[in-house]
mmCIF file of C-alpha atoms in Angstrom:
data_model
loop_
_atom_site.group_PDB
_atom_site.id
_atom_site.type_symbol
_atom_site.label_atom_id
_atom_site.label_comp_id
_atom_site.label_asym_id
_atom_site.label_seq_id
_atom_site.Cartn_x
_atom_site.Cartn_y
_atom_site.Cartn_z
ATOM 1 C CA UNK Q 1 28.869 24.274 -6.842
ATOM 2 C CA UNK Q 2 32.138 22.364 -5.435
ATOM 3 C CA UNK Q 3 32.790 23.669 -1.792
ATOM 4 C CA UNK Q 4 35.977 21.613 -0.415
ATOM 5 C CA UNK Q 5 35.897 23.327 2.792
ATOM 6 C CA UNK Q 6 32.141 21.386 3.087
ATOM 7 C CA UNK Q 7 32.538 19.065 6.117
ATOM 8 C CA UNK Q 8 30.131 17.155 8.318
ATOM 9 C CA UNK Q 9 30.243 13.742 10.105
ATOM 10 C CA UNK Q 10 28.293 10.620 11.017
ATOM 11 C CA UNK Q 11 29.007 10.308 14.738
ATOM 12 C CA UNK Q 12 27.406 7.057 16.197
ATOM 13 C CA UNK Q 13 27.327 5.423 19.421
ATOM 14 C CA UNK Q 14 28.046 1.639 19.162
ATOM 15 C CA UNK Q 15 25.242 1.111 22.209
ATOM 16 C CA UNK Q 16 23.661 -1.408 19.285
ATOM 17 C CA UNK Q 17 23.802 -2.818 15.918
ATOM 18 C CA UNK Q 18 22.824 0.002 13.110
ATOM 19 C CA UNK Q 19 19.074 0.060 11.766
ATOM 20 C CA UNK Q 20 17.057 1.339 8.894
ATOM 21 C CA UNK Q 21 17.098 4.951 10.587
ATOM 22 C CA UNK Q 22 20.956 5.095 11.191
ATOM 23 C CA UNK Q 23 21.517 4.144 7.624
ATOM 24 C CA UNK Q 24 19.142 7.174 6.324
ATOM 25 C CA UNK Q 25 21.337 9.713 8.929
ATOM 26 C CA UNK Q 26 24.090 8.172 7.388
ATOM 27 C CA UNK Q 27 23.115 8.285 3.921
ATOM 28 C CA UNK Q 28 22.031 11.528 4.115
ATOM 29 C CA UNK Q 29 25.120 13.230 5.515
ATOM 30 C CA UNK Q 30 27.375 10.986 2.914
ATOM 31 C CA UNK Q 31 25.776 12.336 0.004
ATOM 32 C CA UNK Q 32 25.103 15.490 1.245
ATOM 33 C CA UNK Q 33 28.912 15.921 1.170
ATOM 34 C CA UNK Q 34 29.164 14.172 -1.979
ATOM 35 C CA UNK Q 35 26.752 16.401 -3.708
ATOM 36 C CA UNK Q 36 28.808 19.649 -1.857
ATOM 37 C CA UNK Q 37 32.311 18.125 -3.123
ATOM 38 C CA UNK Q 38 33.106 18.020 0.372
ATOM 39 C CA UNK Q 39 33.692 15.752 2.999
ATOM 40 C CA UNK Q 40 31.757 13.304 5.231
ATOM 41 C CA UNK Q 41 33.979 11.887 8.696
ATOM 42 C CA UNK Q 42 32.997 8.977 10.679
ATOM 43 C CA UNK Q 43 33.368 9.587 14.328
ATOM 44 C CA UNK Q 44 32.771 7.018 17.024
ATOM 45 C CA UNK Q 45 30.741 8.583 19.993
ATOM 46 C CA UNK Q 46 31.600 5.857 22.650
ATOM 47 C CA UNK Q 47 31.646 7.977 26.225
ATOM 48 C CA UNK Q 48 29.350 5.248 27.383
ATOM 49 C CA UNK Q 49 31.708 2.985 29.018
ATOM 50 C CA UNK Q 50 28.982 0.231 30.251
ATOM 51 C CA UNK Q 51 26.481 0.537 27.020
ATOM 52 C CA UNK Q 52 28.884 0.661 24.344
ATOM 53 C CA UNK Q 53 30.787 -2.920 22.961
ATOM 54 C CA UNK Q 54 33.476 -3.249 20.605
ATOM 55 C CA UNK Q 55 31.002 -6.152 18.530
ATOM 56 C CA UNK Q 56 28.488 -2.851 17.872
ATOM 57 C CA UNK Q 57 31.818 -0.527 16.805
ATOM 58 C CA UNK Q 58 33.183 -3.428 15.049
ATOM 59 C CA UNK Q 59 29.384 -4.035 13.156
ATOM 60 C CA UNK Q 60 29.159 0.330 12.729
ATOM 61 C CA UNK Q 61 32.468 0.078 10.228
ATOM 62 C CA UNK Q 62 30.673 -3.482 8.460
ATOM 63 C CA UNK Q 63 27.042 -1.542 8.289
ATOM 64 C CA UNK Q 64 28.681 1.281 6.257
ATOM 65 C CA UNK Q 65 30.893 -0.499 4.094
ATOM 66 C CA UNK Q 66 28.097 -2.728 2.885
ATOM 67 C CA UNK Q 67 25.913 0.047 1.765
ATOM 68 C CA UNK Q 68 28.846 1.355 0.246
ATOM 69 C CA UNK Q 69 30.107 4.148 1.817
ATOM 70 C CA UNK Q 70 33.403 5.297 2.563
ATOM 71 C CA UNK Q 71 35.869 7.379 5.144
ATOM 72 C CA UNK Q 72 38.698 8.807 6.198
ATOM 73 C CA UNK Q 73 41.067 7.229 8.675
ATOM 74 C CA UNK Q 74 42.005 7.053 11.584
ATOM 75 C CA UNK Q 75 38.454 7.468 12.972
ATOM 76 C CA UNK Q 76 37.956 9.267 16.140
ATOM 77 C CA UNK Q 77 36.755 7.668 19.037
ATOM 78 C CA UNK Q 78 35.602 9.403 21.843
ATOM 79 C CA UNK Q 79 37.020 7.072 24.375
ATOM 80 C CA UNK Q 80 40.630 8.080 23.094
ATOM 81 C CA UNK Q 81 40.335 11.634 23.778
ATOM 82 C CA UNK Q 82 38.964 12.277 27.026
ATOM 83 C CA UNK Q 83 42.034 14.552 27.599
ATOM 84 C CA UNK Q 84 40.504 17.118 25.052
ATOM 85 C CA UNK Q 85 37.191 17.404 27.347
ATOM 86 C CA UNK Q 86 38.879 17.322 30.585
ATOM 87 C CA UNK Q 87 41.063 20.604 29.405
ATOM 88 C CA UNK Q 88 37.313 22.294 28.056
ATOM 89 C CA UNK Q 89 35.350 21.445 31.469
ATOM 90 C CA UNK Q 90 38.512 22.568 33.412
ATOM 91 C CA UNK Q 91 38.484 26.055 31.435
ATOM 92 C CA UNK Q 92 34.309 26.020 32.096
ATOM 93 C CA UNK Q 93 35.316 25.636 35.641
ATOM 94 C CA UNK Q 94 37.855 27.948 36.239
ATOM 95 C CA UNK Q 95 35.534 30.400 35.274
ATOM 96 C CA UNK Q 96 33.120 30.068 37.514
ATOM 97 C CA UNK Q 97 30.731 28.353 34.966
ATOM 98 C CA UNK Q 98 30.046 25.258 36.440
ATOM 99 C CA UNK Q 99 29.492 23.382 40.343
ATOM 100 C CA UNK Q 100 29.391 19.782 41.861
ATOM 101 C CA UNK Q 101 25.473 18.638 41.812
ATOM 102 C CA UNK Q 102 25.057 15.882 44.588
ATOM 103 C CA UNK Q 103 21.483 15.217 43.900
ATOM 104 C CA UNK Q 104 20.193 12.050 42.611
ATOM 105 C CA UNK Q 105 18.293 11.655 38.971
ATOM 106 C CA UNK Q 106 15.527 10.801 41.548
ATOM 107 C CA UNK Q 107 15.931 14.142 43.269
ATOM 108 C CA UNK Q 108 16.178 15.693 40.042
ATOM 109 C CA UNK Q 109 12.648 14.418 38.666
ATOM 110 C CA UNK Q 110 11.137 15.675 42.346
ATOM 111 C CA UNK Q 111 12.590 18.965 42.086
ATOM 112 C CA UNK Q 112 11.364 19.527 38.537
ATOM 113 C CA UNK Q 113 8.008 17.992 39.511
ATOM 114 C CA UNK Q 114 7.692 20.715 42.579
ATOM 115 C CA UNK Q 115 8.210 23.621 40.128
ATOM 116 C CA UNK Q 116 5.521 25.626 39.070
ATOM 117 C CA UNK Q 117 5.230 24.585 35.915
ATOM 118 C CA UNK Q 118 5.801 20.594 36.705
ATOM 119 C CA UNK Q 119 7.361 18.695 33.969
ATOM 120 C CA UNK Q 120 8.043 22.551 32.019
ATOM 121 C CA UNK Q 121 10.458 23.245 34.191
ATOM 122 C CA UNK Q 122 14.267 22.601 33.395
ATOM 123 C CA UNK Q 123 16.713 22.320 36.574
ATOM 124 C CA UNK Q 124 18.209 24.898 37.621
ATOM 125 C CA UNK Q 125 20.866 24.382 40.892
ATOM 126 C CA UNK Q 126 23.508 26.291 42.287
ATOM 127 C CA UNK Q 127 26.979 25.042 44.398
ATOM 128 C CA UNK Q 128 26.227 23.903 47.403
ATOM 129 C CA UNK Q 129 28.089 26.479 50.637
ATOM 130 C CA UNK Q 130 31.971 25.411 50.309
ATOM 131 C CA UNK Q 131 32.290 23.357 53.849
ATOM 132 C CA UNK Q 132 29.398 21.343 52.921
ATOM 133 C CA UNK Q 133 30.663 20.245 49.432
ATOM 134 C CA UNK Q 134 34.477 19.759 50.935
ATOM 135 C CA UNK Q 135 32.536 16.872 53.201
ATOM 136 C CA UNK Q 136 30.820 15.487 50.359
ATOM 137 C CA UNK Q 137 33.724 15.539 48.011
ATOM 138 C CA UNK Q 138 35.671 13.879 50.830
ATOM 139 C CA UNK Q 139 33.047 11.316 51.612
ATOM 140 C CA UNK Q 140 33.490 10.082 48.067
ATOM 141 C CA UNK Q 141 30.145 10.884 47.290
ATOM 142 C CA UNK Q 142 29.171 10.592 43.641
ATOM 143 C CA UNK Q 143 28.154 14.091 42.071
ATOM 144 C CA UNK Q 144 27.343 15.718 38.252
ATOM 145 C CA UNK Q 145 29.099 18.567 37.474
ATOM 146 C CA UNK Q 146 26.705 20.780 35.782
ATOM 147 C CA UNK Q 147 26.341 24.009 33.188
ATOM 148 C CA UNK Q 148 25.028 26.382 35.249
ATOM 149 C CA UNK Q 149 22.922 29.145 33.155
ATOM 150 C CA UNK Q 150 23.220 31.753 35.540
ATOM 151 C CA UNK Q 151 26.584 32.100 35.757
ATOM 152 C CA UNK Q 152 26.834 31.192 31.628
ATOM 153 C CA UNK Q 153 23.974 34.415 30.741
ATOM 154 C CA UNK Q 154 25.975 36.716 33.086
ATOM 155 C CA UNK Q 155 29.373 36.075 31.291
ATOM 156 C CA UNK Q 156 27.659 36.480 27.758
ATOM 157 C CA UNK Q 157 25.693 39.255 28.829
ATOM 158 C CA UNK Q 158 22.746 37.438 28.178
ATOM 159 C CA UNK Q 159 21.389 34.866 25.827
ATOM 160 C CA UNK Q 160 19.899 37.129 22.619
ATOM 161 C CA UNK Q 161 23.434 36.651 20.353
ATOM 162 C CA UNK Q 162 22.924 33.173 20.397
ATOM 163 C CA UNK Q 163 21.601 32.044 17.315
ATOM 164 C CA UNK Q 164 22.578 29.397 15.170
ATOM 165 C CA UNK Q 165 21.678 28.813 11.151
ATOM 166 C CA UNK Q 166 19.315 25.721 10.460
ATOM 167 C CA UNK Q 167 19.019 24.547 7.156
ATOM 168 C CA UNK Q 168 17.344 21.508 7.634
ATOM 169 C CA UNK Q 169 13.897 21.759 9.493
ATOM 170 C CA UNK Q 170 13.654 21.481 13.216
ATOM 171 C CA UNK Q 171 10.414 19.428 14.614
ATOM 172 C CA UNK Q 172 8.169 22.553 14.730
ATOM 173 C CA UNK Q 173 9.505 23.663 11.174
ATOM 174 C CA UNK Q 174 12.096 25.632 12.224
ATOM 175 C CA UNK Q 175 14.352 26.954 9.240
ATOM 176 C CA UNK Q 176 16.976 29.925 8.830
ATOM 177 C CA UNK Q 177 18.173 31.860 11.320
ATOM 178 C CA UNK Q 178 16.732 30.290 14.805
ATOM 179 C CA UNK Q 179 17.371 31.959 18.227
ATOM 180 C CA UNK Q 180 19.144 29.504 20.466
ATOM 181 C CA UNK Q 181 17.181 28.638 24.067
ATOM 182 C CA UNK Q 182 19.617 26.977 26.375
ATOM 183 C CA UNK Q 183 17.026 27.830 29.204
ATOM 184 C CA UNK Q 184 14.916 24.612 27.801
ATOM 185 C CA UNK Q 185 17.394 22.286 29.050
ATOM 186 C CA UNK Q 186 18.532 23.975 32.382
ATOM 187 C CA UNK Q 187 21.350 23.494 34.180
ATOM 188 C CA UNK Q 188 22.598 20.302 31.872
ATOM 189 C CA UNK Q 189 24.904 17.953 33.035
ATOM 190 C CA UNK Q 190 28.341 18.047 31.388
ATOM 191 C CA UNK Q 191 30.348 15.144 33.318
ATOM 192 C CA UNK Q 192 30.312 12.540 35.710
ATOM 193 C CA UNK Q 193 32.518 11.384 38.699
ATOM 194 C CA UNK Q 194 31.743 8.271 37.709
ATOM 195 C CA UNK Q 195 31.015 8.350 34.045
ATOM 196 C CA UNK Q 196 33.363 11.226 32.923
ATOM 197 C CA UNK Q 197 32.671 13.508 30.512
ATOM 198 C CA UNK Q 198 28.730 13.647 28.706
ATOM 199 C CA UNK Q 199 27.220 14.230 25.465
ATOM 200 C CA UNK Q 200 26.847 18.045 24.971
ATOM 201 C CA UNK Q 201 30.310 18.633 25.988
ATOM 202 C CA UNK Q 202 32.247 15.871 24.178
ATOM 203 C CA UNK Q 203 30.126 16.942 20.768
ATOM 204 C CA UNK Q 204 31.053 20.687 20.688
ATOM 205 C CA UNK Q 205 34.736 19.866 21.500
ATOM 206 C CA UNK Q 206 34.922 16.980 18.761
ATOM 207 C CA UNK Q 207 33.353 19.130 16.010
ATOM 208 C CA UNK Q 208 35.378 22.245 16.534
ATOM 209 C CA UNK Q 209 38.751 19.996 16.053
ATOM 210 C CA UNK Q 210 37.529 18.138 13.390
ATOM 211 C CA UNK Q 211 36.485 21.024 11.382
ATOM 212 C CA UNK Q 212 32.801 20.407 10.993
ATOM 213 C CA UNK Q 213 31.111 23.453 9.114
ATOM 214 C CA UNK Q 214 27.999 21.288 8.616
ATOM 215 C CA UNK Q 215 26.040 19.127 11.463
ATOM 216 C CA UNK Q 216 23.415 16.911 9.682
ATOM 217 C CA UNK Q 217 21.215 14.726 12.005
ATOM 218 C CA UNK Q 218 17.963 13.930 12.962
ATOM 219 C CA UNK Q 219 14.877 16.252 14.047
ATOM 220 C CA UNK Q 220 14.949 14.136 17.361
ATOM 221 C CA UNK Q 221 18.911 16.699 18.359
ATOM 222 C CA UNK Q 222 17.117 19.598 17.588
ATOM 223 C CA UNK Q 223 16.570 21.204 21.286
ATOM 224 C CA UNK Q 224 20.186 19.968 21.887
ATOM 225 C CA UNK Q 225 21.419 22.324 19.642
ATOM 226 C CA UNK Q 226 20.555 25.046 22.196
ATOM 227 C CA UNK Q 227 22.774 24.070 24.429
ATOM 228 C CA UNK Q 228 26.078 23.026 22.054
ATOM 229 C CA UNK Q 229 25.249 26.632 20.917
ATOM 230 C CA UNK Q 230 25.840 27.688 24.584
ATOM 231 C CA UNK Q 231 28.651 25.976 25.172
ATOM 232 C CA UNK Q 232 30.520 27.174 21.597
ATOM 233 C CA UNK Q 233 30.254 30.417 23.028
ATOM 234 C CA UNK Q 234 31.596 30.104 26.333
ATOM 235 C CA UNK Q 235 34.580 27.865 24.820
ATOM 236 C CA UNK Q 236 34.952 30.448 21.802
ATOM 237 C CA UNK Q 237 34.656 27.922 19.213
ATOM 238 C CA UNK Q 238 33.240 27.911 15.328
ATOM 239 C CA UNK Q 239 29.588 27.455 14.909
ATOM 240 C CA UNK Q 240 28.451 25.229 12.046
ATOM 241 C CA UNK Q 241 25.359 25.007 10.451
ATOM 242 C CA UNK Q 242 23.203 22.875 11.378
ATOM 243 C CA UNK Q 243 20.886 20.562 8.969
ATOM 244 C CA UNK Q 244 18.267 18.482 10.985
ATOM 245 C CA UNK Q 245 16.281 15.775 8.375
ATOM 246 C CA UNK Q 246 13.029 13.697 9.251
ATOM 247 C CA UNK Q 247 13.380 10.621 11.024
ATOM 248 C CA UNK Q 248 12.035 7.393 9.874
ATOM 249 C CA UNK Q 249 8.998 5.543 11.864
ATOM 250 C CA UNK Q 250 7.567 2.267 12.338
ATOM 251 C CA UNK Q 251 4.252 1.670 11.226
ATOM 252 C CA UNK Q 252 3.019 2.010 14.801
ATOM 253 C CA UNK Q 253 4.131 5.900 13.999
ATOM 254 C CA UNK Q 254 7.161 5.745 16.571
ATOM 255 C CA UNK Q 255 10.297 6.523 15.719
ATOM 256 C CA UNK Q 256 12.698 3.685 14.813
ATOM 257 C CA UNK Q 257 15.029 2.950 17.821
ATOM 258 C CA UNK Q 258 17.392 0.170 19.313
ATOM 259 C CA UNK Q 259 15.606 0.050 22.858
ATOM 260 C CA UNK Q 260 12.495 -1.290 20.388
ATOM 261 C CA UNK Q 261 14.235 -3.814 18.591
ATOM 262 C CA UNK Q 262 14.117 -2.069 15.354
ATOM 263 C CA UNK Q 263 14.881 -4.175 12.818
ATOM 264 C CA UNK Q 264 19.059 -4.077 12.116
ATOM 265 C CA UNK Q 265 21.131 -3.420 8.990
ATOM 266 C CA UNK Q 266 22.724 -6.806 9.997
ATOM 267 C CA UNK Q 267 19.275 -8.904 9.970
ATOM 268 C CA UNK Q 268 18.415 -7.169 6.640
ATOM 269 C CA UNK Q 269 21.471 -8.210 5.101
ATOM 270 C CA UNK Q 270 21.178 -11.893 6.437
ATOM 271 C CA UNK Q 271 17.300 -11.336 4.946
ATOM 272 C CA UNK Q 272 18.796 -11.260 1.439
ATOM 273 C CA UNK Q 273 18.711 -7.108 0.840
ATOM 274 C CA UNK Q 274 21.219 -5.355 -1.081
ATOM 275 C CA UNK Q 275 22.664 -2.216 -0.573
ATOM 276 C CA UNK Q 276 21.078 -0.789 -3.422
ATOM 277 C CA UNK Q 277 17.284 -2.040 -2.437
ATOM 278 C CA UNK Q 278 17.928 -0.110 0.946
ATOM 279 C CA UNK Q 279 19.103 2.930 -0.726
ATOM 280 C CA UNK Q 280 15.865 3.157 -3.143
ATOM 281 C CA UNK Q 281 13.988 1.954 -0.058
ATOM 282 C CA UNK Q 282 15.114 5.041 1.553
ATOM 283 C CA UNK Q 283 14.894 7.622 -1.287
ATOM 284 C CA UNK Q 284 18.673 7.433 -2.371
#
């Protein structure tokens, strides 16, 4: 059955050249819409000012076109609209929802590893007295500013309404109608003094104004889906479905990844490959 009003994306991060698992993501949310009569965007998630390159953007739009796929313009990059999250973290803020963290990733991992539970335990922090952070602020001291759970349960009046539809399968077999657990990732870190604004954030406010009624992406986002949930409700924003699919692995058994070298759309193509022995390759 036709559904027009079908819309997901492809949202990469041009940190690297595209490999075998980026075109099965892609693939798969392409024809998904294609199959739905709907429609697939490309979004560029490029929020990473020192990792990402305009070579891996300008190789993203080459990757796709080779193995034939096709999308609407202008594309959205991330990188233009930092506006749109500054205006979503300000609202967060005003609310009492979030406070400056001054503690180092280092500080982080030794707080976590003091916890009860070790490594089990998310972080959870809390603003620091206001004379103290004034100093800090003033001292030009870097600092995270942070999601703090506390403050988010007590304005939803708890946690049990949040619940998102998964019709995909999550990495324990998840399926249906799953109970979101933003307590798995703690107090998450939604900006940056000196990075500006981070994933979570930038994701939820993308795909409410682009209209995505469908996220399709690997097992590998499922947990993170806990917290976008979160953060939709605070910001009163639409909740899509979500679709997570398998991801593809070496023949060591790990996951394929650009930190490991995986082997690149770009070095396949220069191998000889076609577009069409990638797609069978891949099940398409």
């Amino acid at each position: 059955m036709s559904d027009p009003g079908f819309v997901t994306r492809f949202a990469p991060s041009p940190t690297g050249y595209l490999h075998r698992g980026h075109a099965f993501s892609a693939l798969t949310a392409f024809e998904a819409a294609r199959a739905a009569g709907g429609r697939c965007i490309l979004r560029i998630e490029d929020i990473d000012r020192i990792r990402c390159r305009p070579e891996y953007e300008a190789a993203v739009y080459e990757d796709l076109a080779w193995l034939g796929l096709e999308w609407g313009t202008p594309v959205r990059r991330q990188s233009e609209h930092m506006a749109d999250y500054g205006a979503a973290l300000r609202e967060l803020s005003e609310r009492g929802l979030t406070y400056r963290c001054f503690r180092t990733r280092r500080e982080i991992a030794e707080a976590i590893e003091s916890a009860p539970h070790g490594a089990l335990e998310a972080f959870h922090g809390a603003a620091l007295p206001a004379e103290e952070e004034a100093r800090r602020v003033e001292a030009g001291e870097p600092y995270a500013w942070r999601l703090s759970l506390a403050a988010a349960e007590r304005a939803l009046g708890g946690f049990g309404d949040l619940i998102f539809v998964e019709e995909g399968e999550g990495p324990g077999g998840e399926h249906g109608l799953i109970p979101a657990r933003p307590e798995v990732g703690g107090d998450v870190v939604l900006a940056r003094k000196d990075v500006g604004v981070a994933y979570h954030l930038a994701v939820v406010v993308d795909d409410a104004l682009q209209g995505i009624t469908q996220v399709i992406r690997g097992r590998d986002l499922f947990e993170a889906t806990y917290v976008q949930r979160l953060l939709q409700a605070l910001l009163a924003l639409p909740t899509p479905a979500y679709r997570h699919h398998r991801l593809l692995t070496a023949p060591d058994g790990k996951r394929l990844a650009k930190r490991d070298r995986a082997q690149t759309l770009r070095e396949l193509r220069g191998s000889g490959m076609t577009p069409r022995t990638l797609r069978g390759e891949l099940g398409f």
